[in-house]
mmCIF file of C-alpha atoms in Angstrom:
data_model
loop_
_atom_site.group_PDB
_atom_site.id
_atom_site.type_symbol
_atom_site.label_atom_id
_atom_site.label_comp_id
_atom_site.label_asym_id
_atom_site.label_seq_id
_atom_site.Cartn_x
_atom_site.Cartn_y
_atom_site.Cartn_z
ATOM 1 C CA MET A 660 -10.996 0.959 6.038
ATOM 2 C CA LYS A 661 -7.855 2.608 7.252
ATOM 3 C CA ILE A 662 -7.358 6.370 6.879
ATOM 4 C CA ILE A 663 -3.897 7.905 7.097
ATOM 5 C CA THR A 664 -3.192 11.638 7.004
ATOM 6 C CA LEU A 665 -0.010 12.491 5.080
ATOM 7 C CA HIS A 666 0.351 16.175 6.076
ATOM 8 C CA LYS A 667 1.524 16.862 2.533
ATOM 9 C CA PRO A 668 -0.473 16.936 -0.683
ATOM 10 C CA VAL A 669 0.308 13.907 -2.844
ATOM 11 C CA ASN A 670 -1.247 13.052 -6.157
ATOM 12 C CA ILE A 671 -2.182 9.568 -7.272
ATOM 13 C CA ASN A 672 0.563 9.402 -9.918
ATOM 14 C CA SER A 673 3.323 10.317 -7.446
ATOM 15 C CA LEU A 674 2.089 7.725 -4.988
ATOM 16 C CA TYR A 675 1.798 5.103 -7.730
ATOM 17 C CA ASN A 676 5.357 5.771 -8.944
ATOM 18 C CA HIS A 677 6.684 5.622 -5.378
ATOM 19 C CA LEU A 678 4.975 2.279 -4.744
ATOM 20 C CA GLN A 679 5.942 0.913 -8.154
ATOM 21 C CA GLN A 680 9.625 1.663 -7.561
ATOM 22 C CA ASN A 681 9.874 0.537 -3.955
ATOM 23 C CA LEU A 682 7.223 -1.942 -2.843
ATOM 24 C CA ASN A 683 8.409 -5.150 -4.512
ATOM 25 C CA PRO A 684 12.150 -4.636 -3.873
ATOM 26 C CA LEU A 685 11.489 -3.905 -0.177
ATOM 27 C CA PHE A 686 9.175 -6.894 0.151
ATOM 28 C CA ARG A 687 11.667 -9.250 -1.512
ATOM 29 C CA LYS A 688 14.444 -7.976 0.748
ATOM 30 C CA GLN A 689 12.428 -8.117 3.957
ATOM 31 C CA ARG A 690 10.865 -11.547 3.329
ATOM 32 C CA ASP A 691 13.782 -13.013 1.354
ATOM 33 C CA SER A 692 11.280 -14.235 -1.235
ATOM 34 C CA ASN A 693 10.538 -13.872 -4.919
ATOM 35 C CA ILE A 694 6.935 -12.732 -4.413
ATOM 36 C CA ASP A 695 5.911 -9.823 -6.613
ATOM 37 C CA PHE A 696 2.789 -7.738 -6.303
ATOM 38 C CA LEU A 697 0.978 -6.131 -9.190
ATOM 39 C CA ILE A 698 0.529 -2.402 -8.580
ATOM 40 C CA GLU A 699 -2.014 -0.735 -10.866
ATOM 41 C CA ASN A 700 -2.998 2.910 -11.207
ATOM 42 C CA LYS A 701 -6.736 2.865 -11.896
ATOM 43 C CA GLY A 702 -7.031 6.656 -12.191
ATOM 44 C CA ASP A 703 -8.573 7.476 -8.835
ATOM 45 C CA THR A 704 -7.243 4.458 -6.925
ATOM 46 C CA ILE A 705 -4.168 2.295 -6.739
ATOM 47 C CA GLU A 706 -4.815 -1.422 -6.528
ATOM 48 C CA ILE A 707 -2.312 -3.956 -5.229
ATOM 49 C CA SER A 708 -2.852 -7.602 -6.061
ATOM 50 C CA GLN A 709 -0.940 -10.864 -6.276
ATOM 51 C CA PRO A 710 -1.996 -12.694 -9.454
ATOM 52 C CA GLY A 711 -1.822 -16.438 -9.246
ATOM 53 C CA VAL A 712 -2.242 -16.446 -5.477
ATOM 54 C CA SER A 713 -5.379 -14.406 -4.956
ATOM 55 C CA GLU A 714 -7.949 -13.193 -7.433
ATOM 56 C CA ASP A 715 -9.001 -10.430 -5.024
ATOM 57 C CA ILE A 716 -7.440 -7.008 -4.784
ATOM 58 C CA LEU A 717 -5.259 -7.117 -1.674
ATOM 59 C CA PHE A 718 -5.219 -3.349 -1.079
ATOM 60 C CA SER A 719 -7.042 -0.449 -2.681
ATOM 61 C CA ILE A 720 -5.675 3.035 -1.971
ATOM 62 C CA ALA A 721 -7.494 6.271 -2.768
ATOM 63 C CA ILE A 722 -6.403 9.850 -2.065
ATOM 64 C CA ASN A 723 -8.826 12.300 -0.496
ATOM 65 C CA ALA A 724 -7.053 15.670 -0.053
ATOM 66 C CA ASP A 725 -4.155 14.858 2.307
ATOM 67 C CA GLU A 726 -5.603 11.511 3.399
ATOM 68 C CA LEU A 727 -5.053 8.016 2.086
ATOM 69 C CA TRP A 728 -8.138 5.814 2.240
ATOM 70 C CA ILE A 729 -6.921 2.225 2.330
ATOM 71 C CA THR A 730 -9.147 -0.811 1.982
ATOM 72 C CA ARG A 731 -7.643 -4.222 2.624
ATOM 73 C CA SER A 732 -9.156 -7.452 1.331
ATOM 74 C CA GLU A 733 -10.993 -9.261 4.085
ATOM 75 C CA HIS A 734 -9.442 -12.483 2.758
ATOM 76 C CA TYR A 735 -5.842 -11.282 3.030
ATOM 77 C CA VAL A 736 -5.222 -10.757 6.719
ATOM 78 C CA ASP A 737 -3.094 -12.036 9.559
ATOM 79 C CA ASP A 738 -0.478 -13.968 7.658
ATOM 80 C CA VAL A 739 3.182 -13.029 7.545
ATOM 81 C CA ASN A 740 3.028 -11.764 3.947
ATOM 82 C CA SER A 741 -0.008 -9.583 4.666
ATOM 83 C CA LEU A 742 1.573 -8.107 7.785
ATOM 84 C CA THR A 743 4.878 -7.522 6.009
ATOM 85 C CA LEU A 744 3.177 -5.873 3.040
ATOM 86 C CA GLU A 745 1.154 -3.572 5.303
ATOM 87 C CA SER A 746 4.247 -2.627 7.301
ATOM 88 C CA ILE A 747 6.140 -1.764 4.103
ATOM 89 C CA LEU A 748 3.197 0.271 2.801
ATOM 90 C CA ASN A 749 3.098 2.244 6.062
ATOM 91 C CA SER A 750 6.817 3.038 5.811
ATOM 92 C CA LEU A 751 6.429 4.068 2.152
ATOM 93 C CA PHE A 752 3.535 6.355 3.096
ATOM 94 C CA GLU A 753 5.733 7.969 5.765
ATOM 95 C CA ASN A 754 8.540 8.309 3.246
ATOM 96 C CA ILE A 755 6.405 10.076 0.636
ATOM 97 C CA SER A 756 4.938 12.362 3.310
ATOM 98 C CA GLY A 757 8.381 13.782 4.097
ATOM 99 C CA ASN A 758 9.058 15.683 7.295
ATOM 100 C CA GLY A 759 5.343 16.063 8.046
ATOM 101 C CA GLY A 760 4.990 12.366 8.760
ATOM 102 C CA THR A 761 1.701 10.516 8.925
ATOM 103 C CA ASP A 762 -1.120 10.091 11.404
ATOM 104 C CA LEU A 763 -3.507 7.164 11.632
ATOM 105 C CA VAL A 764 -6.974 8.680 11.627
ATOM 106 C CA LEU A 765 -9.118 5.568 11.507
ATOM 107 C CA GLU A 766 -8.610 1.840 11.376
ATOM 108 C CA GLY A 767 -11.477 -0.547 11.246
#
């Protein structure tokens, strides 16, 4: 699990909307591909998956106060798409956090 502190309160709906609007366009631009990810708001978590490629959830994101608790699928690691997606997510988390930025609390 990876824990990121946002330094700004964010609710699950705001984060979902931010990811929904920005994740796929940024990924397509950065990778010059037509890959789209499914982003679902499950109430207390946001799940990111890629139907047709993997049946697993690629990332699950939960909010705990000002922290994001991020779980990545153990089957979706160390390829260029995984690394690109994680990099984009990190920049989107920084963006939604505003001037306060983010801090990595735990990665493991």
